[in-house]
Each structure stands twice: as structure tokens, then as C-alpha cells.
mmCIF file of C-alpha atoms in Angstrom:
data_model
loop_
_atom_site.group_PDB
_atom_site.id
_atom_site.type_symbol
_atom_site.label_atom_id
_atom_site.label_comp_id
_atom_site.label_asym_id
_atom_site.label_seq_id
_atom_site.Cartn_x
_atom_site.Cartn_y
_atom_site.Cartn_z
ATOM 1 C CA UNK A 1 4.549 21.375 25.305
ATOM 2 C CA UNK A 2 5.855 18.051 24.094
ATOM 3 C CA UNK A 3 4.565 14.751 25.318
ATOM 4 C CA UNK A 4 5.422 11.176 24.363
ATOM 5 C CA UNK A 5 3.407 8.119 23.287
ATOM 6 C CA UNK A 6 4.645 4.559 23.739
ATOM 7 C CA UNK A 7 4.056 1.736 21.258
ATOM 8 C CA UNK A 8 4.856 -1.951 21.528
ATOM 9 C CA UNK A 9 4.482 -4.683 18.935
ATOM 10 C CA UNK A 10 5.401 -8.350 19.271
ATOM 11 C CA UNK A 11 4.679 -10.783 16.507
ATOM 12 C CA UNK A 12 5.961 -13.288 13.989
ATOM 13 C CA UNK A 13 9.110 -12.232 12.208
ATOM 14 C CA UNK A 14 7.512 -13.090 8.833
ATOM 15 C CA UNK A 15 4.775 -10.525 9.461
ATOM 16 C CA UNK A 16 7.271 -7.877 10.588
ATOM 17 C CA UNK A 17 9.242 -8.496 7.393
ATOM 18 C CA UNK A 18 6.258 -7.440 5.230
ATOM 19 C CA UNK A 19 7.788 -4.043 4.541
ATOM 20 C CA UNK A 20 5.148 -2.955 2.027
ATOM 21 C CA UNK A 21 2.591 -2.889 4.859
ATOM 22 C CA UNK A 22 5.004 -0.893 7.049
ATOM 23 C CA UNK A 23 5.457 1.877 4.488
ATOM 24 C CA UNK A 24 2.848 4.593 3.801
ATOM 25 C CA UNK A 25 1.313 4.581 0.338
ATOM 26 C CA UNK A 26 2.825 6.896 -2.238
ATOM 27 C CA UNK A 27 1.100 10.309 -2.068
ATOM 28 C CA UNK A 28 -0.020 9.945 -5.696
ATOM 29 C CA UNK A 29 -2.100 6.938 -6.793
ATOM 30 C CA UNK A 30 -0.966 5.049 -9.882
ATOM 31 C CA UNK A 31 -1.860 6.941 -13.054
ATOM 32 C CA UNK A 32 -4.895 5.907 -15.113
ATOM 33 C CA UNK A 33 -4.091 2.959 -17.343
ATOM 34 C CA UNK A 34 -1.690 1.376 -14.814
ATOM 35 C CA UNK A 35 -1.643 -2.387 -14.443
ATOM 36 C CA UNK A 36 -4.662 -3.607 -12.424
ATOM 37 C CA UNK A 37 -2.395 -5.388 -9.899
ATOM 38 C CA UNK A 38 -0.512 -2.113 -9.264
ATOM 39 C CA UNK A 39 -3.782 -0.252 -8.670
ATOM 40 C CA UNK A 40 -5.035 -3.057 -6.407
ATOM 41 C CA UNK A 41 -1.787 -3.100 -4.407
ATOM 42 C CA UNK A 42 -1.937 0.689 -3.965
ATOM 43 C CA UNK A 43 -5.517 0.422 -2.675
ATOM 44 C CA UNK A 44 -4.536 -2.347 -0.238
ATOM 45 C CA UNK A 45 -1.615 -0.371 1.178
ATOM 46 C CA UNK A 46 -3.653 2.858 1.348
ATOM 47 C CA UNK A 47 -6.378 1.038 3.302
ATOM 48 C CA UNK A 48 -4.145 -1.124 5.521
ATOM 49 C CA UNK A 49 -1.226 1.133 6.452
ATOM 50 C CA UNK A 50 -3.124 3.582 8.691
ATOM 51 C CA UNK A 51 -4.982 0.798 10.529
ATOM 52 C CA UNK A 52 -2.325 -1.932 10.704
ATOM 53 C CA UNK A 53 -0.658 -2.590 14.040
ATOM 54 C CA UNK A 54 2.649 -3.320 12.269
ATOM 55 C CA UNK A 55 5.454 -0.924 13.235
ATOM 56 C CA UNK A 56 5.964 1.655 10.493
ATOM 57 C CA UNK A 57 9.403 1.932 8.885
ATOM 58 C CA UNK A 58 9.502 5.587 9.937
ATOM 59 C CA UNK A 59 8.816 5.891 13.676
ATOM 60 C CA UNK A 60 6.757 9.109 13.455
ATOM 61 C CA UNK A 61 4.090 7.307 11.408
ATOM 62 C CA UNK A 62 2.932 5.591 14.597
ATOM 63 C CA UNK A 63 1.040 8.871 15.141
ATOM 64 C CA UNK A 64 -1.442 8.090 12.342
ATOM 65 C CA UNK A 65 -2.142 4.584 13.633
ATOM 66 C CA UNK A 66 -5.256 3.861 15.727
ATOM 67 C CA UNK A 67 -5.308 5.544 19.118
ATOM 68 C CA UNK A 68 -5.864 2.115 20.693
ATOM 69 C CA UNK A 69 -2.244 1.219 19.853
ATOM 70 C CA UNK A 70 -0.880 3.872 22.251
ATOM 71 C CA UNK A 71 0.318 1.887 25.269
ATOM 72 C CA UNK A 72 0.903 4.914 27.480
ATOM 73 C CA UNK A 73 1.549 8.664 27.362
ATOM 74 C CA UNK A 74 4.052 10.722 29.347
ATOM 75 C CA UNK A 75 4.887 14.389 29.720
ATOM 76 C CA UNK A 76 8.532 13.674 30.552
ATOM 77 C CA UNK A 77 11.013 11.792 28.384
ATOM 78 C CA UNK A 78 12.574 10.284 31.497
ATOM 79 C CA UNK A 79 9.258 8.583 32.384
ATOM 80 C CA UNK A 80 8.912 7.250 28.838
ATOM 81 C CA UNK A 81 12.487 5.934 28.950
ATOM 82 C CA UNK A 82 11.574 4.181 32.216
ATOM 83 C CA UNK A 83 8.745 2.412 30.380
ATOM 84 C CA UNK A 84 11.227 1.294 27.717
ATOM 85 C CA UNK A 85 13.473 -0.033 30.494
ATOM 86 C CA UNK A 86 10.589 -1.977 32.031
ATOM 87 C CA UNK A 87 9.730 -3.540 28.659
ATOM 88 C CA UNK A 88 13.374 -4.433 27.986
ATOM 89 C CA UNK A 89 13.592 -6.125 31.386
ATOM 90 C CA UNK A 90 10.336 -7.971 30.710
ATOM 91 C CA UNK A 91 11.408 -9.271 27.275
ATOM 92 C CA UNK A 92 15.182 -9.706 27.779
ATOM 93 C CA UNK A 93 14.908 -13.411 28.715
ATOM 94 C CA UNK A 94 13.314 -14.027 25.284
ATOM 95 C CA UNK A 95 15.916 -12.101 23.228
ATOM 96 C CA UNK A 96 17.435 -14.364 20.583
ATOM 97 C CA UNK A 97 20.887 -12.807 20.967
ATOM 98 C CA UNK A 98 22.830 -13.178 24.189
ATOM 99 C CA UNK A 99 24.443 -9.802 23.455
ATOM 100 C CA UNK A 100 20.997 -8.173 23.529
ATOM 101 C CA UNK A 101 20.375 -9.626 27.011
ATOM 102 C CA UNK A 102 23.405 -7.843 28.514
ATOM 103 C CA UNK A 103 22.024 -5.684 31.344
ATOM 104 C CA UNK A 104 24.749 -3.027 30.980
ATOM 105 C CA UNK A 105 23.915 -2.659 27.291
ATOM 106 C CA UNK A 106 20.185 -2.438 28.076
ATOM 107 C CA UNK A 107 20.837 0.245 30.702
ATOM 108 C CA UNK A 108 22.793 2.251 28.089
ATOM 109 C CA UNK A 109 19.831 1.970 25.681
ATOM 110 C CA UNK A 110 17.474 3.354 28.345
ATOM 111 C CA UNK A 111 19.887 6.206 29.112
ATOM 112 C CA UNK A 112 20.214 7.054 25.430
ATOM 113 C CA UNK A 113 16.417 6.948 25.067
ATOM 114 C CA UNK A 114 15.980 9.413 27.941
ATOM 115 C CA UNK A 115 18.447 11.849 26.317
ATOM 116 C CA UNK A 116 16.849 11.572 22.879
ATOM 117 C CA UNK A 117 13.315 11.997 24.221
ATOM 118 C CA UNK A 118 14.372 14.997 26.308
ATOM 119 C CA UNK A 119 15.598 16.638 23.096
ATOM 120 C CA UNK A 120 12.298 15.863 21.322
ATOM 121 C CA UNK A 121 13.609 13.002 19.184
ATOM 122 C CA UNK A 122 11.708 9.726 18.717
ATOM 123 C CA UNK A 123 13.123 6.426 19.959
ATOM 124 C CA UNK A 124 12.658 3.058 18.307
ATOM 125 C CA UNK A 125 14.263 -0.237 19.314
ATOM 126 C CA UNK A 126 13.803 -3.680 17.827
ATOM 127 C CA UNK A 127 14.882 -7.121 18.967
ATOM 128 C CA UNK A 128 14.618 -10.587 17.526
ATOM 129 C CA UNK A 129 13.016 -12.956 19.990
ATOM 130 C CA UNK A 130 13.043 -16.726 20.054
ATOM 131 C CA UNK A 131 10.504 -18.755 17.971
ATOM 132 C CA UNK A 132 11.339 -16.437 15.516
ATOM 133 C CA UNK A 133 9.431 -13.430 16.713
ATOM 134 C CA UNK A 134 10.192 -9.737 16.792
ATOM 135 C CA UNK A 135 9.754 -7.028 19.449
ATOM 136 C CA UNK A 136 9.364 -3.404 18.409
ATOM 137 C CA UNK A 137 9.365 -0.670 21.062
ATOM 138 C CA UNK A 138 8.855 2.957 20.126
ATOM 139 C CA UNK A 139 8.261 6.224 21.916
ATOM 140 C CA UNK A 140 7.122 9.024 19.661
ATOM 141 C CA UNK A 141 7.328 12.685 20.608
ATOM 142 C CA UNK A 142 4.148 14.569 19.879
ATOM 143 C CA UNK A 143 2.854 18.156 19.593
ATOM 144 C CA UNK A 144 4.621 18.489 17.220
ATOM 145 C CA UNK A 145 6.795 15.619 16.101
ATOM 146 C CA UNK A 146 10.243 16.860 15.098
ATOM 147 C CA UNK A 147 10.621 14.779 11.919
ATOM 148 C CA UNK A 148 6.989 15.071 10.750
ATOM 149 C CA UNK A 149 5.336 18.101 12.396
ATOM 150 C CA UNK A 150 2.286 17.805 10.133
ATOM 151 C CA UNK A 151 1.181 14.531 11.753
ATOM 152 C CA UNK A 152 -1.651 14.966 14.255
ATOM 153 C CA UNK A 153 -1.516 13.777 17.855
ATOM 154 C CA UNK A 154 -3.525 10.546 18.207
ATOM 155 C CA UNK A 155 -4.708 11.437 21.713
ATOM 156 C CA UNK A 156 -5.689 15.078 21.134
#
């Protein structure tokens, strides 16, 4: 039986833009004799990626992040989509773009999220906020995840 985990991240845009920390390390470490800075960078990413609270570039990778980052868990996609709607309502006044604040558009995003979650697909939305900050909302389907079934459930 599928269930869904919700994740929320708000932080400085500069930190969000650090894509190397949002990408899992390559499965193979650099070969012996590689430049020391390449080896050091690989070690940093390998150590930081699983524990960092930064949103991963691929939504399913939230599942390997610390369990403490799970904001809530739902059995039904509709409930998880409701949580997304609540967060969008909460943050909409801070959205940098007036277009993003449009309540009809936000309602369509929630509806689309409910459909995607019902089908077992992950949902991830991101919005630039004022000051320049960034909001990342994600709901990841678990047990198993459709795009990465090998990833374990963080709450099991």
C-alpha cells in the first residue's frame, strides 16, 4: 500500500542554487591518482548529500534524507494534496511573482497534485519568495517509489 511523505524547505536562494549539494554523489568514487580536489569534493558530496536538508534535484531522493525532515505522512494522495494547498496558502503572500499568487492557479496546482499522488507519482513545486528566498514543497510516494523503487521508506 502506498503512502506519501511531505517535505518543505525554505531558505536563501544562494543556498538552493548550490546544485552540487542537491545531487547524489556518483556511484563510483574518483579513480586512484585523481586530483586531490576532485577526491575531496567527492567525499564532501558523499557525506553531505544524504544529511543535507537541501531539496534534491530528483524528488525521490528525499527518501534517503533524515527522517526528521518528513513534515507529515498520509495514506491518501488527496490528504497530501490538501497539505500542499495549506502551504501554498500560507506562503502565497510572500511569492515574488504576482502570477504565482493567483488563487485559481494555486487551486489548479493542488488539483494536479492530488491526481498525480493518486497515481503514485511524486509532486514537487518550487517558488521564489521575496528577500530572495526559495520555497520547495514536495510529496514523495513511498513503498515503493515509482521512479526509484530501490529507495527505502524513511519512516519504516
